[in-house]
XYZ file of C-alpha atoms in Angstrom:
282
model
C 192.806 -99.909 68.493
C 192.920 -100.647 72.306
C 189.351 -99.904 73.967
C 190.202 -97.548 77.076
C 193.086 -96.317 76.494
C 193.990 -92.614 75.440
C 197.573 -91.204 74.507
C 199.179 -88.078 76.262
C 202.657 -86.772 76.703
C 205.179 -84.426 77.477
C 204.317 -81.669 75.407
C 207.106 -79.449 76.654
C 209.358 -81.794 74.643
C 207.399 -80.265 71.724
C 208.545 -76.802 72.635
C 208.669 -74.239 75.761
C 205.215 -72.442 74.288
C 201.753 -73.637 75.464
C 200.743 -72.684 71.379
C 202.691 -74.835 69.710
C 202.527 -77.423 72.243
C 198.631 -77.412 71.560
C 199.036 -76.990 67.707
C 201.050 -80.263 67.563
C 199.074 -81.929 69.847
C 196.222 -81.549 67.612
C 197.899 -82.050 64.179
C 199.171 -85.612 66.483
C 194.807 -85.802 67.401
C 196.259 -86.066 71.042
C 193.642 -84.895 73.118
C 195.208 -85.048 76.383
C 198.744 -83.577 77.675
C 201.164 -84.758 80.938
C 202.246 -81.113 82.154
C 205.704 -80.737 83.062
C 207.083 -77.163 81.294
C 204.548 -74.023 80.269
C 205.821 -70.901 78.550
C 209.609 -71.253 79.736
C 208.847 -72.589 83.107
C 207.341 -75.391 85.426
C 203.922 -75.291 86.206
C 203.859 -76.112 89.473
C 206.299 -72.635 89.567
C 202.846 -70.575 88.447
C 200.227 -68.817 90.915
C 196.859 -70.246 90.965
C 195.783 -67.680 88.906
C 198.465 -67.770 86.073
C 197.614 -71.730 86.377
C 194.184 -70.866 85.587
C 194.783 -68.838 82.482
C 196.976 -72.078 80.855
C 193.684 -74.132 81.719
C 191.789 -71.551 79.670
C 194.134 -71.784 76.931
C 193.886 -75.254 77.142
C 189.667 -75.715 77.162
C 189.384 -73.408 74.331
C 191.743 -76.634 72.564
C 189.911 -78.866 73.844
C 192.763 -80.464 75.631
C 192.596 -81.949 79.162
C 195.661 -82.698 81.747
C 196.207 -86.287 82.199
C 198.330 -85.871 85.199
C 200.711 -82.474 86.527
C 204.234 -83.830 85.432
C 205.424 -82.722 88.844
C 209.461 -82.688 90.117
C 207.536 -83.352 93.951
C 209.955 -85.894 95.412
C 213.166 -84.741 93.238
C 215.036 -83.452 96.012
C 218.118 -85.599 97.887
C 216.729 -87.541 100.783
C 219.563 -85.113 102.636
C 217.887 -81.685 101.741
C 215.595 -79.958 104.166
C 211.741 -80.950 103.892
C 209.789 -78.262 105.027
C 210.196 -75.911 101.776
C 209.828 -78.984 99.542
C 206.153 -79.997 101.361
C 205.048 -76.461 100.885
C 205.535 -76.671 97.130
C 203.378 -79.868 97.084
C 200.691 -78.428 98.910
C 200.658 -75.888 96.166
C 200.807 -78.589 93.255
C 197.770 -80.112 94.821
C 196.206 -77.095 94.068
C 197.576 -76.677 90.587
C 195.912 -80.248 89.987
C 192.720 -79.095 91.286
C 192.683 -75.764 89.626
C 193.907 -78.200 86.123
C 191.290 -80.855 87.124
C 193.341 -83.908 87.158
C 193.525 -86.326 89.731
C 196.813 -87.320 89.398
C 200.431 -86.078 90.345
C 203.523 -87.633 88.982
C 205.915 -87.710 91.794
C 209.345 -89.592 92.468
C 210.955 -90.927 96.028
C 213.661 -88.669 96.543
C 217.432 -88.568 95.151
C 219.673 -90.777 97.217
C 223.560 -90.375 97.940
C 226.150 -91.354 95.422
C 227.838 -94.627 96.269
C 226.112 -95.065 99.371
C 223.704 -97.915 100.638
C 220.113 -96.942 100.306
C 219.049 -98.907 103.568
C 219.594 -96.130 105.911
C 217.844 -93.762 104.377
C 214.909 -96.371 104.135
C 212.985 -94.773 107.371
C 213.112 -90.933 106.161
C 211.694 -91.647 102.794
C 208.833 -93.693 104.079
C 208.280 -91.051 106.310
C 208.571 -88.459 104.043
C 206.033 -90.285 100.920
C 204.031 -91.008 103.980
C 203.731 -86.980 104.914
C 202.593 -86.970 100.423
C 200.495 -89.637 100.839
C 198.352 -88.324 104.061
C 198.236 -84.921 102.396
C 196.817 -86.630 98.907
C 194.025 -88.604 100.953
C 192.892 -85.314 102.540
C 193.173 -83.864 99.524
C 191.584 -86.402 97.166
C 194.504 -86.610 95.170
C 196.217 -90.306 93.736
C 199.647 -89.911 93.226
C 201.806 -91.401 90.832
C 205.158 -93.181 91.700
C 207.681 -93.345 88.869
C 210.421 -95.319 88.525
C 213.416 -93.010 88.085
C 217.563 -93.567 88.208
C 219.248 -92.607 91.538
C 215.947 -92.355 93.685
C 214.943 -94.934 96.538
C 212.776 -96.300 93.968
C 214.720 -96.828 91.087
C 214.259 -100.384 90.870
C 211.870 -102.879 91.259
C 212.224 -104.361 94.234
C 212.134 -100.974 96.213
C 209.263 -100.020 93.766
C 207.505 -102.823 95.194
C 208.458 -101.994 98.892
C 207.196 -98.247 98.220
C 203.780 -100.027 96.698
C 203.463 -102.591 99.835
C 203.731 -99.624 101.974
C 201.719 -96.815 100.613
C 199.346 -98.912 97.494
C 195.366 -97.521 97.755
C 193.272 -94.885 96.226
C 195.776 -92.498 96.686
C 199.670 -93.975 95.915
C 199.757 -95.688 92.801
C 202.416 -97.083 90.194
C 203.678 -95.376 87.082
C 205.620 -97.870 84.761
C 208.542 -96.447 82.751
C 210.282 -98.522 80.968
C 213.122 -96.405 80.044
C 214.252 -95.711 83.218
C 214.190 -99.377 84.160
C 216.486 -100.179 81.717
C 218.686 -97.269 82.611
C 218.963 -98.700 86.349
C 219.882 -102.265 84.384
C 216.481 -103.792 85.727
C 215.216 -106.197 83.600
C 211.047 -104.582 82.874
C 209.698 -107.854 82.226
C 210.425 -109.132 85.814
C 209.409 -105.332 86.774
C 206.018 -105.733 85.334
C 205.299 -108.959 87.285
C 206.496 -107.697 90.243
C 204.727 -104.305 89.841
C 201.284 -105.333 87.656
C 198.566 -104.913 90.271
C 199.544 -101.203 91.077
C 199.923 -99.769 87.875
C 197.870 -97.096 86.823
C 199.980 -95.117 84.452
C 202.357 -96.013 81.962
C 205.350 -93.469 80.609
C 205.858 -94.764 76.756
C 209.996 -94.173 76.308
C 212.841 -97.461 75.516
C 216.134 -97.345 76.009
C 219.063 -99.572 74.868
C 220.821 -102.108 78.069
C 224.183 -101.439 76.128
C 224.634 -96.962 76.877
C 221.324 -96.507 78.015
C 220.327 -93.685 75.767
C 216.522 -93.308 74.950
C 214.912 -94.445 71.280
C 211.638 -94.914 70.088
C 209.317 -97.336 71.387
C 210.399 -100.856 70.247
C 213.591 -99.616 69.548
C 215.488 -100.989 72.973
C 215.535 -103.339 75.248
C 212.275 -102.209 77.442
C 209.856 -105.264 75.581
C 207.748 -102.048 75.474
C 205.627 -104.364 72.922
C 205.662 -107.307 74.705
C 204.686 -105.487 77.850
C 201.371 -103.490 76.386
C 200.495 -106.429 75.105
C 200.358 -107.896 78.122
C 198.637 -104.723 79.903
C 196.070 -105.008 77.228
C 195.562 -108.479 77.813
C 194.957 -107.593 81.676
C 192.225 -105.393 81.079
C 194.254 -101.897 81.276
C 192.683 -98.842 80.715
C 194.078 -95.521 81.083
C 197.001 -93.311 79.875
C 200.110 -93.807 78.153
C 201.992 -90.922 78.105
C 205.157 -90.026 75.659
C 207.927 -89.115 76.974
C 210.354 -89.017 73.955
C 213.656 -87.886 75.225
C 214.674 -88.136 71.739
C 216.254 -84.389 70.416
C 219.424 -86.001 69.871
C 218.286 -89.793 69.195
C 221.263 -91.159 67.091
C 219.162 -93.692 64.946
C 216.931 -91.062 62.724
C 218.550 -91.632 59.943
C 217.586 -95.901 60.245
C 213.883 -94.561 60.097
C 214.594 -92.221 56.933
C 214.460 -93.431 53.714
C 217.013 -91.983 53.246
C 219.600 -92.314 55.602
C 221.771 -89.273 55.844
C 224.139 -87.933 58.769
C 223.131 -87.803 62.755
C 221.291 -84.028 62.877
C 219.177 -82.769 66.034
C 215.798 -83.635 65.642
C 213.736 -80.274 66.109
C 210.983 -80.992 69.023
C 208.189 -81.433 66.821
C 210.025 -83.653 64.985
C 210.991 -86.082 68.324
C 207.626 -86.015 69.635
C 205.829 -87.090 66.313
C 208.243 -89.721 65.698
C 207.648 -91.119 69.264
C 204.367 -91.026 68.706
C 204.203 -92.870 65.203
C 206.901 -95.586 67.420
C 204.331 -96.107 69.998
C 200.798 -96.311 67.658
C 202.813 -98.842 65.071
C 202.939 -101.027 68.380
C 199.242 -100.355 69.404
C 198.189 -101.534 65.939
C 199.614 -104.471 65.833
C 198.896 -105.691 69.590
């Protein structure tokens, strides 16, 4: 196994309750969970107290946030601010009250068929408002990659990084989403390897883009760890399956039956089995 690295996810993927999140967590020995979705809704949608009763919950499992899945930085470049900032004040709190140091955040929603370039100046100024509030705050957050946002690909990734990179702004690698945005994720790595500190473990095929299991697309999600490995990486990888309705279950059956709808449990475990096969044999 890979010294330094631990395995966490999206356990709302699992299911909407915080119990059977945890129970298949543990059954997965997954010690560590990226938290999106709690009990039917976000948790960066909780008061500090109902935040602090899921952390409860959570110690008594002996399971530890490895970042606040947050939607900070999902809103178009066009909305209005003010409202949005507020809400990531209060996620900075939720990470402090979960004890994680990181928030995964994104670089705002851009306009349909529209050149990014003029919106390059409010979104710099925007992350900038994030990243002043994180360094007060002793907070690092964590960029992803994600379709239809200034950084989508890598290229604007890499401006984002060369703008904002320290203790506080870092990278998070999906590979999925790359490939969604028709960005080739080996030249993505190279462009992107000195500030990544998180890694989100989903493929995707270049043909339709839909999402299957590690090592399953086009992502060279093996050739890629491999290569993280080799650089000395330590820290999370984090499952995000995406894969209730992934069409090629019935190739990993013995026997292959009809396309069904994988149950949540079902998805996440099968990501996860994807992702360790890899880890074994890099």
């Amino acid at each position: 196994m890979w010294e330094g690295i631990q395995l966490s996810g999206f356990a709302d993927e699992i299911d909407t309750n915080l119990g059977k999140q945890i129970e298949v967590l543990k059954k997965l020995q997954m010690n560590h969970v990226e938290m999106r979705g709690v009990n039917g809704k976000g948790l960066v949608d909780y008061s500090i107290n109902e935040a602090r009763e899921i952390k409860k919950q959570l110690d008594e499992s002996g399971i530890q946030l490895s970042s606040v899945g947050s939607p900070i930085g999902k809103i178009k470049i066009t909305d209005d601010f003010a409202p949005h900032m507020e809400l990531y004040k209060h996620t900075v709190e939720i990470a402090h009250e979960m004890e994680t140091p990181y928030i995964r955040m994104f670089s705002f929603f851009m306009p349909e068929h529209e050149s990014y370039d003029p919106y390059h100046g409010k979104v710099m100024d925007q992350l900038g408002q994030f990243v002043d509030y994180a360094k007060a705050s002793n907070i690092i957050l964590l960029h992803e990659n994600e379709k239809d946002i200034y950084g989508d690909v890598a290229d604007r990734c890499l401006e984002l990084m060369k703008e904002f990179y320290g203790e506080h702004f870092k990278a998070v690698f999906d590979f999925a989403n790359f490939v969604q945005c028709k960005q080739d994720t080996l030249s993505a790595y190279e462009m992107l390897k000195p500030y990544i500190a998180y890694i989100h473990i989903k493929d995707a095929l270049w043909s339709d883009g839909s999402v299957v299991p590690a090592g399953h697309g086009d992502g060279n999600v093996e050739k890629i760890l491999k290569m993280l490995k080799d650089s000395g990486y330590q820290g999370f990888l984090s499952l995000e399956p995406h894969l209730a309705d992934f069409a090629g279950f019935s190739s990993l059956e013995q026997s292959a039956g009809e396309k069904k709808k994988l149950s949540g449990e079902e998805a996440f475990t099968i990501a996860c089995e994807a992702l360790r096969k890899i880890l074994e044999r890099i």
